mmCIF file of C-alpha atoms in Angstrom:
data_model
loop_
_atom_site.group_PDB
_atom_site.id
_atom_site.type_symbol
_atom_site.label_atom_id
_atom_site.label_comp_id
_atom_site.label_asym_id
_atom_site.label_seq_id
_atom_site.Cartn_x
_atom_site.Cartn_y
_atom_site.Cartn_z
ATOM 1 C CA MET A 32 0.000 0.000 0.000
ATOM 2 C CA ASP A 33 1.380 3.396 -1.012
ATOM 3 C CA MET A 34 1.692 5.574 2.102
ATOM 4 C CA GLU A 35 3.200 8.611 0.343
ATOM 5 C CA PRO A 36 1.124 11.790 0.725
ATOM 6 C CA LYS A 37 -0.896 12.699 -2.351
ATOM 7 C CA LYS A 38 0.174 15.972 -3.964
ATOM 8 C CA ILE A 39 -2.937 18.123 -4.517
ATOM 9 C CA ARG A 40 -1.757 21.575 -5.573
ATOM 10 C CA GLU A 41 1.521 23.454 -5.889
ATOM 11 C CA GLY A 42 2.632 26.922 -6.908
ATOM 12 C CA TYR A 43 4.129 30.206 -5.748
ATOM 13 C CA LEU A 44 2.581 31.995 -2.794
ATOM 14 C CA VAL A 45 3.960 34.734 -0.570
ATOM 15 C CA LYS A 46 4.398 33.374 2.972
ATOM 16 C CA LYS A 47 4.719 35.345 6.191
ATOM 17 C CA GLY A 48 7.662 34.230 8.318
ATOM 18 C CA THR A 49 6.927 32.908 11.810
ATOM 19 C CA VAL A 50 10.083 34.357 13.386
ATOM 20 C CA PHE A 51 10.980 37.600 11.604
ATOM 21 C CA ASN A 52 7.472 38.339 10.254
ATOM 22 C CA SER A 53 8.859 39.115 6.805
ATOM 23 C CA TRP A 54 6.968 38.102 3.664
ATOM 24 C CA LYS A 55 8.774 35.969 1.071
ATOM 25 C CA ALA A 56 7.742 34.248 -2.142
ATOM 26 C CA MET A 57 7.925 30.482 -1.598
ATOM 27 C CA TRP A 58 7.105 27.373 -3.613
ATOM 28 C CA ILE A 59 4.145 25.816 -1.776
ATOM 29 C CA VAL A 60 3.089 22.179 -2.051
ATOM 30 C CA LEU A 61 -0.289 21.045 -0.668
ATOM 31 C CA SER A 62 -0.580 17.340 0.104
ATOM 32 C CA ASP A 63 -3.510 15.481 1.614
ATOM 33 C CA ASP A 64 -2.010 15.743 5.114
ATOM 34 C CA GLY A 65 -0.007 18.979 5.146
ATOM 35 C CA ILE A 66 1.598 21.950 3.419
ATOM 36 C CA GLU A 67 5.325 22.057 2.667
ATOM 37 C CA PHE A 68 7.164 25.180 1.575
ATOM 38 C CA TYR A 69 10.416 25.530 -0.364
ATOM 39 C CA LYS A 70 12.715 28.448 -1.118
ATOM 40 C CA LYS A 71 12.754 27.449 -4.796
ATOM 41 C CA LYS A 72 10.762 25.017 -6.885
ATOM 42 C CA THR A 73 13.973 23.151 -7.747
ATOM 43 C CA ASP A 74 14.896 22.532 -4.065
ATOM 44 C CA ASN A 75 14.706 18.947 -2.826
ATOM 45 C CA ASN A 76 14.444 19.776 0.879
ATOM 46 C CA SER A 77 11.559 21.826 2.247
ATOM 47 C CA LYS A 78 11.951 24.689 4.725
ATOM 48 C CA GLY A 79 9.097 23.365 6.822
ATOM 49 C CA MET A 80 5.820 21.476 6.971
ATOM 50 C CA ILE A 81 2.440 22.549 8.359
ATOM 51 C CA PRO A 82 0.139 19.651 9.351
ATOM 52 C CA LEU A 83 -3.511 19.988 8.328
ATOM 53 C CA LYS A 84 -5.081 17.691 10.913
ATOM 54 C CA GLY A 85 -7.262 19.700 13.272
ATOM 55 C CA GLY A 86 -6.638 22.866 11.277
ATOM 56 C CA SER A 87 -8.915 25.491 9.782
ATOM 57 C CA ILE A 88 -8.620 27.839 6.819
ATOM 58 C CA SER A 89 -10.009 31.309 6.242
ATOM 59 C CA SER A 90 -9.831 33.814 3.397
ATOM 60 C CA LEU A 91 -11.672 36.413 5.485
ATOM 61 C CA CYS A 92 -8.349 37.769 6.694
ATOM 62 C CA GLN A 93 -8.157 41.476 7.528
ATOM 63 C CA ASP A 94 -5.074 41.207 9.752
ATOM 64 C CA PHE A 95 -3.032 42.942 7.053
ATOM 65 C CA GLY A 96 -5.028 45.869 5.690
ATOM 66 C CA LYS A 97 -2.974 46.655 2.584
ATOM 67 C CA ARG A 98 -2.351 43.035 1.575
ATOM 68 C CA MET A 99 -4.954 41.475 -0.667
ATOM 69 C CA PHE A 100 -5.823 37.797 -1.174
ATOM 70 C CA VAL A 101 -4.352 36.648 2.169
ATOM 71 C CA ILE A 102 -5.130 33.149 3.455
ATOM 72 C CA LYS A 103 -5.014 32.318 7.157
ATOM 73 C CA LEU A 104 -4.303 28.713 8.133
ATOM 74 C CA SER A 105 -4.696 27.855 11.831
ATOM 75 C CA THR A 106 -3.259 24.509 12.943
ATOM 76 C CA GLY A 107 -4.640 22.145 15.561
ATOM 77 C CA LYS A 108 -2.058 23.569 17.978
ATOM 78 C CA LYS A 109 -3.467 27.090 17.478
ATOM 79 C CA GLN A 110 -0.552 28.346 15.381
ATOM 80 C CA ASP A 111 -1.454 30.788 12.618
ATOM 81 C CA HIS A 112 0.221 30.759 9.202
ATOM 82 C CA PHE A 113 -0.414 33.363 6.519
ATOM 83 C CA PHE A 114 -0.119 33.037 2.749
ATOM 84 C CA GLN A 115 -0.815 35.605 0.040
ATOM 85 C CA ALA A 116 -1.994 34.675 -3.451
ATOM 86 C CA ALA A 117 -1.297 36.743 -6.560
ATOM 87 C CA PHE A 118 -4.933 37.182 -7.568
ATOM 88 C CA LEU A 119 -8.462 36.337 -6.505
ATOM 89 C CA GLU A 120 -9.111 33.128 -8.451
ATOM 90 C CA GLU A 121 -5.776 31.735 -7.282
ATOM 91 C CA ARG A 122 -6.647 32.456 -3.647
ATOM 92 C CA ASP A 123 -10.062 30.831 -3.974
ATOM 93 C CA ALA A 124 -8.575 27.710 -5.609
ATOM 94 C CA TRP A 125 -6.063 27.253 -2.766
ATOM 95 C CA VAL A 126 -8.706 27.846 -0.076
ATOM 96 C CA LYS A 127 -11.098 25.372 -1.679
ATOM 97 C CA ASP A 128 -8.480 22.610 -1.918
ATOM 98 C CA ILE A 129 -7.103 23.191 1.594
ATOM 99 C CA LYS A 130 -10.619 23.127 3.059
ATOM 100 C CA ARG A 131 -11.381 19.935 1.188
ATOM 101 C CA ALA A 132 -8.106 18.339 2.299
ATOM 102 C CA ILE A 133 -8.839 19.147 5.960
ATOM 103 C CA THR A 134 -12.384 17.765 5.664
ATOM 104 C CA CYS A 135 -11.219 14.535 4.022
ATOM 105 C CA LEU A 136 -8.416 14.135 6.561
ATOM 106 C CA GLU A 137 -10.788 14.504 9.521
ATOM 107 C CA ALA A 138 -13.285 12.049 7.994
ATOM 108 C CA GLY A 139 -10.607 9.534 7.041
ATOM 109 C CA HIS A 140 -11.474 9.789 3.345
ATOM 110 C CA LYS A 141 -9.269 10.176 0.305
ATOM 111 C CA PHE A 142 -9.060 13.671 -1.145
ATOM 112 C CA ALA A 143 -11.593 14.392 -3.885
ATOM 113 C CA ARG A 144 -12.405 17.788 -5.372
ATOM 114 C CA LYS A 145 -15.902 17.020 -6.596
ATOM 115 C CA SER A 146 -18.728 15.986 -4.337
ATOM 116 C CA THR A 147 -21.389 13.648 -5.764
ATOM 117 C CA ARG A 148 -24.019 15.031 -3.418
ATOM 118 C CA LYS A 149 -25.716 18.297 -4.327
ATOM 119 C CA SER A 150 -26.689 20.488 -1.403
ATOM 120 C CA ILE A 151 -29.383 23.131 -1.300
ATOM 121 C CA ARG A 152 -27.717 26.507 -0.816
ATOM 122 C CA LEU A 153 -29.378 29.275 1.127
ATOM 123 C CA PRO A 154 -29.007 32.881 -0.086
ATOM 124 C CA GLU A 155 -26.516 33.553 2.759
ATOM 125 C CA THR A 156 -24.280 30.762 1.542
ATOM 126 C CA VAL A 157 -24.390 31.583 -2.171
ATOM 127 C CA ASP A 158 -21.265 30.773 -4.179
ATOM 128 C CA LEU A 159 -19.573 34.169 -4.061
ATOM 129 C CA GLY A 160 -16.950 33.157 -6.624
ATOM 130 C CA THR A 161 -19.583 32.375 -9.253
ATOM 131 C CA LEU A 162 -21.509 35.532 -8.405
ATOM 132 C CA TYR A 163 -18.318 37.590 -8.747
ATOM 133 C CA LEU A 164 -17.681 36.243 -12.247
ATOM 134 C CA SER A 165 -21.240 37.159 -13.243
ATOM 135 C CA MET A 166 -20.756 40.677 -11.929
ATOM 136 C CA LYS A 167 -17.563 41.026 -13.987
ATOM 137 C CA ASP A 168 -19.162 39.911 -17.266
ATOM 138 C CA GLN A 169 -18.386 42.616 -19.834
ATOM 139 C CA ASP A 170 -21.826 42.439 -21.425
ATOM 140 C CA SER A 171 -24.239 41.792 -18.558
ATOM 141 C CA GLY A 172 -22.227 42.586 -15.430
ATOM 142 C CA VAL A 173 -21.685 45.721 -13.347
ATOM 143 C CA LYS A 174 -20.370 48.475 -15.630
ATOM 144 C CA GLU A 175 -16.916 49.784 -14.732
ATOM 145 C CA LEU A 176 -16.747 53.562 -15.117
ATOM 146 C CA LYS A 177 -14.346 56.470 -15.020
ATOM 147 C CA LEU A 178 -15.579 58.666 -12.157
ATOM 148 C CA GLU A 179 -14.284 62.029 -10.939
ATOM 149 C CA LYS A 180 -14.412 62.914 -7.250
ATOM 150 C CA ASP A 181 -12.429 65.218 -4.920
ATOM 151 C CA LYS A 182 -10.051 66.327 -7.701
ATOM 152 C CA ARG A 183 -9.181 62.730 -8.509
ATOM 153 C CA VAL A 184 -10.175 60.424 -11.353
ATOM 154 C CA PHE A 185 -11.070 56.820 -10.467
ATOM 155 C CA ASN A 186 -10.781 54.406 -13.388
ATOM 156 C CA HIS A 187 -12.552 51.018 -13.635
ATOM 157 C CA CYS A 188 -14.788 51.556 -10.601
ATOM 158 C CA PHE A 189 -18.483 51.771 -9.664
ATOM 159 C CA THR A 190 -20.674 53.009 -6.828
ATOM 160 C CA GLY A 191 -22.083 51.070 -3.892
ATOM 161 C CA ASN A 192 -25.700 51.621 -4.879
ATOM 162 C CA THR A 193 -24.897 50.369 -8.398
ATOM 163 C CA VAL A 194 -23.875 47.008 -6.900
ATOM 164 C CA ILE A 195 -27.204 46.661 -5.065
ATOM 165 C CA ASP A 196 -29.131 47.771 -8.158
ATOM 166 C CA TRP A 197 -27.407 45.087 -10.244
ATOM 167 C CA LEU A 198 -28.054 42.325 -7.694
ATOM 168 C CA MET A 199 -31.763 43.157 -7.621
ATOM 169 C CA ALA A 200 -32.106 43.602 -11.389
ATOM 170 C CA ASN A 201 -30.519 40.195 -11.992
ATOM 171 C CA ASN A 202 -32.654 38.403 -9.368
ATOM 172 C CA LYS A 203 -29.672 37.639 -7.157
ATOM 173 C CA THR A 204 -31.490 39.038 -4.147
ATOM 174 C CA ARG A 205 -35.089 39.762 -3.156
ATOM 175 C CA ASN A 206 -34.718 43.261 -1.679
ATOM 176 C CA ARG A 207 -32.120 45.971 -0.975
ATOM 177 C CA GLN A 208 -31.468 44.799 2.585
ATOM 178 C CA GLU A 209 -30.678 41.284 1.411
ATOM 179 C CA GLY A 210 -28.645 42.759 -1.431
ATOM 180 C CA LEU A 211 -26.642 44.800 1.060
ATOM 181 C CA MET A 212 -25.832 41.634 3.025
ATOM 182 C CA LEU A 213 -24.674 39.873 -0.140
ATOM 183 C CA ALA A 214 -22.598 42.860 -1.302
ATOM 184 C CA THR A 215 -21.031 43.129 2.148
ATOM 185 C CA ALA A 216 -20.056 39.458 1.964
ATOM 186 C CA LEU A 217 -18.327 40.172 -1.374
ATOM 187 C CA LEU A 218 -16.473 43.070 0.244
ATOM 188 C CA ASN A 219 -15.422 41.068 3.301
ATOM 189 C CA GLU A 220 -14.170 38.190 1.174
ATOM 190 C CA GLY A 221 -12.034 40.530 -0.912
ATOM 191 C CA TYR A 222 -13.967 40.305 -4.190
ATOM 192 C CA LEU A 223 -14.761 44.023 -3.964
ATOM 193 C CA GLN A 224 -12.353 46.719 -2.760
ATOM 194 C CA PRO A 225 -13.010 50.268 -1.473
ATOM 195 C CA ALA A 226 -11.781 53.038 -3.789
ATOM 196 C CA GLY A 227 -12.694 56.490 -2.476
ATOM 197 C CA ASP A 228 -12.235 58.161 0.912
ATOM 198 C CA ILE A 229 -15.810 57.466 2.051
ATOM 199 C CA SER A 230 -15.714 53.710 1.452
ATOM 200 C CA LYS A 231 -12.104 53.392 2.682
ATOM 201 C CA LYS A 232 -12.845 55.166 5.978
ATOM 202 C CA THR A 233 -15.761 52.820 6.620
ATOM 203 C CA VAL A 234 -13.568 49.760 6.061
ATOM 204 C CA GLU A 235 -10.766 51.080 8.275
ATOM 205 C CA SER A 236 -12.838 52.468 11.160
ATOM 206 C CA VAL A 237 -15.640 49.935 11.599
ATOM 207 C CA SER A 238 -15.074 46.452 13.038
ATOM 208 C CA ASP A 239 -18.065 45.012 11.149
ATOM 209 C CA VAL A 240 -17.340 46.121 7.599
ATOM 210 C CA THR A 241 -20.428 47.008 5.526
ATOM 211 C CA LEU A 242 -20.696 48.038 1.904
ATOM 212 C CA LEU A 243 -22.280 51.475 1.590
ATOM 213 C CA ASP A 244 -25.438 51.651 -0.526
ATOM 214 C CA GLN A 245 -24.581 55.179 -1.671
ATOM 215 C CA HIS A 246 -23.918 56.980 -4.955
ATOM 216 C CA ASP A 247 -20.722 58.591 -3.577
ATOM 217 C CA ALA A 248 -19.166 55.386 -2.145
ATOM 218 C CA LEU A 249 -16.769 53.964 -4.727
ATOM 219 C CA TYR A 250 -15.612 50.347 -5.158
ATOM 220 C CA TYR A 251 -13.783 48.231 -7.723
ATOM 221 C CA PHE A 252 -13.278 44.581 -8.629
ATOM 222 C CA ALA A 253 -10.264 43.087 -6.863
ATOM 223 C CA ASP A 254 -8.472 41.981 -10.037
ATOM 224 C CA SER A 255 -9.632 44.723 -12.389
ATOM 225 C CA GLY A 256 -7.534 47.429 -14.033
ATOM 226 C CA PHE A 257 -8.461 49.957 -11.310
ATOM 227 C CA TYR A 258 -6.212 52.934 -10.682
ATOM 228 C CA CYS A 259 -6.621 56.440 -9.343
ATOM 229 C CA GLU A 260 -5.034 59.584 -10.784
ATOM 230 C CA GLY A 261 -4.959 63.152 -9.552
ATOM 231 C CA TYR A 262 -4.449 66.338 -11.482
ATOM 232 C CA SER A 263 -0.735 66.184 -12.212
ATOM 233 C CA SER A 264 1.924 66.701 -14.874
ATOM 234 C CA ASP A 265 1.719 65.501 -18.457
ATOM 235 C CA GLU A 266 4.468 62.968 -17.707
ATOM 236 C CA ASP A 267 2.335 61.366 -15.002
ATOM 237 C CA VAL A 268 -0.609 61.124 -17.391
ATOM 238 C CA VAL A 269 1.528 59.348 -19.981
ATOM 239 C CA LEU A 270 2.728 56.900 -17.333
ATOM 240 C CA LYS A 271 -0.836 56.199 -16.209
ATOM 241 C CA GLU A 272 -1.777 55.325 -19.779
ATOM 242 C CA GLU A 273 0.097 52.049 -19.321
ATOM 243 C CA PHE A 274 -2.426 50.914 -16.706
ATOM 244 C CA ARG A 275 -5.607 51.752 -18.601
ATOM 245 C CA GLY A 276 -5.943 48.348 -20.247
ATOM 246 C CA ALA A 277 -8.131 45.582 -18.888
ATOM 247 C CA VAL A 278 -6.332 42.795 -17.033
ATOM 248 C CA VAL A 279 -6.047 39.798 -19.353
ATOM 249 C CA LYS A 280 -3.906 37.479 -17.242
ATOM 250 C CA GLN A 281 -1.888 37.599 -14.031
ATOM 251 C CA GLY A 282 0.216 35.352 -11.848
ATOM 252 C CA CYS A 283 3.733 34.575 -10.655
ATOM 253 C CA LEU A 284 6.622 33.668 -12.942
ATOM 254 C CA LEU A 285 10.381 33.426 -12.549
ATOM 255 C CA LYS A 286 12.170 36.283 -14.322
ATOM 256 C CA GLN A 287 15.862 36.476 -15.156
ATOM 257 C CA GLY A 288 17.535 39.760 -14.216
ATOM 258 C CA HIS A 289 19.226 41.708 -16.982
ATOM 259 C CA ARG A 290 22.372 42.486 -14.986
ATOM 260 C CA ARG A 291 23.109 39.705 -12.501
ATOM 261 C CA LYS A 292 21.299 37.037 -14.564
ATOM 262 C CA ASN A 293 19.738 35.580 -11.406
ATOM 263 C CA TRP A 294 16.141 34.360 -11.244
ATOM 264 C CA LYS A 295 13.510 35.880 -8.973
ATOM 265 C CA VAL A 296 9.802 35.329 -8.458
ATOM 266 C CA ARG A 297 7.807 38.213 -9.869
ATOM 267 C CA LYS A 298 4.086 38.858 -10.133
ATOM 268 C CA PHE A 299 3.097 39.709 -13.710
ATOM 269 C CA ILE A 300 -0.042 41.530 -14.841
ATOM 270 C CA LEU A 301 -0.844 41.456 -18.556
ATOM 271 C CA ARG A 302 -3.044 44.293 -19.858
ATOM 272 C CA ASP A 303 -4.438 45.071 -23.283
ATOM 273 C CA ASP A 304 -5.038 48.364 -25.084
ATOM 274 C CA PRO A 305 -2.384 49.583 -24.417
ATOM 275 C CA ALA A 306 -0.478 46.304 -24.504
ATOM 276 C CA TYR A 307 1.705 46.187 -21.406
ATOM 277 C CA MET A 308 2.995 43.529 -19.046
ATOM 278 C CA HIS A 309 3.986 44.988 -15.672
ATOM 279 C CA TYR A 310 5.934 43.045 -13.083
ATOM 280 C CA TYR A 311 6.086 43.505 -9.325
ATOM 281 C CA ASP A 312 7.763 42.202 -6.193
ATOM 282 C CA PRO A 313 4.987 39.848 -4.969
ATOM 283 C CA THR A 314 5.879 40.581 -1.339
ATOM 284 C CA LYS A 315 5.228 44.326 -1.668
ATOM 285 C CA GLY A 316 1.921 44.701 -3.501
ATOM 286 C CA GLU A 317 1.050 46.562 -6.692
ATOM 287 C CA ASN A 318 1.612 50.217 -5.822
ATOM 288 C CA ASP A 319 4.946 50.410 -7.638
ATOM 289 C CA ALA A 320 5.804 48.263 -10.633
ATOM 290 C CA LEU A 321 9.434 47.165 -10.894
ATOM 291 C CA GLY A 322 9.226 47.365 -14.654
ATOM 292 C CA ALA A 323 7.015 47.342 -17.725
ATOM 293 C CA ILE A 324 7.248 45.422 -20.992
ATOM 294 C CA HIS A 325 5.605 47.172 -23.944
ATOM 295 C CA LEU A 326 4.230 44.306 -26.004
ATOM 296 C CA ARG A 327 3.150 46.139 -29.150
ATOM 297 C CA ALA A 328 4.811 44.305 -32.104
ATOM 298 C CA SER A 329 6.775 42.065 -29.719
ATOM 299 C CA VAL A 330 7.609 38.407 -30.349
ATOM 300 C CA VAL A 331 7.091 35.678 -27.739
ATOM 301 C CA SER A 332 8.125 32.044 -28.054
ATOM 302 C CA ALA A 333 9.053 28.954 -26.052
ATOM 303 C CA VAL A 334 12.806 28.343 -25.668
ATOM 304 C CA GLU A 335 14.849 25.426 -24.380
ATOM 305 C CA HIS A 336 17.818 27.280 -22.926
ATOM 306 C CA VAL A 337 18.840 30.753 -21.734
ATOM 307 C CA PRO A 338 22.271 32.358 -22.305
ATOM 308 C CA ASP A 339 24.353 32.899 -19.136
ATOM 309 C CA ALA A 340 21.884 30.954 -16.978
ATOM 310 C CA LYS A 341 22.949 28.456 -14.313
ATOM 311 C CA LYS A 342 21.606 24.993 -15.035
ATOM 312 C CA TYR A 343 20.421 24.304 -11.488
ATOM 313 C CA ASP A 344 18.237 27.416 -11.601
ATOM 314 C CA ILE A 345 16.275 26.165 -14.593
ATOM 315 C CA GLU A 346 13.683 23.408 -14.543
ATOM 316 C CA GLY A 347 12.213 24.090 -17.957
ATOM 317 C CA ASN A 348 9.025 25.737 -19.227
ATOM 318 C CA LEU A 349 11.054 28.691 -20.474
ATOM 319 C CA PHE A 350 9.829 31.377 -22.829
ATOM 320 C CA GLU A 351 11.257 34.586 -24.240
ATOM 321 C CA ILE A 352 9.760 37.968 -25.063
ATOM 322 C CA ILE A 353 11.584 40.156 -27.600
ATOM 323 C CA THR A 354 10.204 43.693 -27.707
ATOM 324 C CA SER A 355 10.139 46.010 -30.719
ATOM 325 C CA ASP A 356 13.312 47.730 -29.446
ATOM 326 C CA GLU A 357 15.143 44.358 -29.285
ATOM 327 C CA THR A 358 15.045 43.963 -25.470
ATOM 328 C CA HIS A 359 15.031 40.298 -24.430
ATOM 329 C CA TYR A 360 13.110 38.995 -21.397
ATOM 330 C CA PHE A 361 13.492 35.394 -20.219
ATOM 331 C CA LEU A 362 10.747 33.880 -18.044
ATOM 332 C CA GLN A 363 9.987 30.507 -16.444
ATOM 333 C CA ALA A 364 6.507 29.128 -15.891
ATOM 334 C CA ALA A 365 5.740 26.459 -13.299
ATOM 335 C CA THR A 366 4.306 23.989 -15.824
ATOM 336 C CA SER A 367 4.262 23.453 -19.575
ATOM 337 C CA ASN A 368 0.528 24.191 -19.672
ATOM 338 C CA GLU A 369 1.045 27.459 -17.814
ATOM 339 C CA ARG A 370 3.800 28.442 -20.270
ATOM 340 C CA LYS A 371 1.448 27.722 -23.182
ATOM 341 C CA GLU A 372 -1.311 29.878 -21.645
ATOM 342 C CA TRP A 373 1.046 32.822 -21.068
ATOM 343 C CA ILE A 374 2.482 32.640 -24.594
ATOM 344 C CA GLN A 375 -0.981 32.561 -26.188
ATOM 345 C CA ALA A 376 -2.238 35.464 -24.054
ATOM 346 C CA ILE A 377 0.830 37.615 -24.777
ATOM 347 C CA GLN A 378 0.691 36.860 -28.510
ATOM 348 C CA THR A 379 -2.951 37.962 -28.648
ATOM 349 C CA VAL A 380 -2.289 41.205 -26.756
ATOM 350 C CA ALA A 381 0.827 41.960 -28.837
ATOM 351 C CA LYS A 382 -1.217 41.747 -32.049
ATOM 352 C CA THR A 383 -4.367 43.561 -30.966
ATOM 353 C CA GLY A 384 -3.161 46.043 -28.313
ATOM 354 C CA LYS A 385 -1.712 49.492 -28.915
#
């Protein structure tokens, strides 16, 4: 009988240290009995293991106000571990699998993602992930607008009362009070984020966070192309143009540095119209991009090797972006399928974006 733990999910997450409280990008492996974390994907020995038995998982984590998509895992010995995903769908996928692994472990069953028994869901326990995707639908969802308030321009956002109006119009709720409860759940789970001063002050000052059903309370989708600009110089306006495009794809990749040729985990956000791919330090959020790749007329392709790269730093799944000004970027995906998805998405944006 094979007693080896079954590997369920793996990928890059940002983990909070238990000693120094610093956040670092780690390669995380979820098995049916625990979570192991590695400094690099290519490492053979893990830096530690967190047992799942007796544990609990929560994505309703407001311990770190400016960090989005944080997961809190509490062990049976009451130790808390924190992980941060790169985007919303990634967080939800990890939470779902960890919850399922804990449930199966406690019941003595083998891990299985799909349940054969359908349960009747009450309005309070609606699938928020599915509802969120419906709200983001470009044709029938909540319309993202460019709104001006307090000498600032908020791009890709909407008002609190618009959210309630949409829920009622699409028969997601029976009345405004029920709609407010549902919208508040979306806010608390991180699907919606506060944008203006009014909504931000409510989130920061009230212990029980509530979405405001008001025309002057602004919000945005967690993984949208939202950004705020004030009245500033022409140079700032040009820079902001890079972020106007809708988010096409996002996630963590390994990127080779241009000078030292070392590989580091970076969070990438691919936007169209204009066609840009920004990359960030995943431990520090998205306020300041480390760099931007202008994809207009660029060429992207899979490669088998990288010049000046150390062999032990490369596991495969490499691809290269060559921009119109002949700048070369070398990236590593976690899997061959992930590499294929990134290449296809970048090729599409490079052809159609400005």
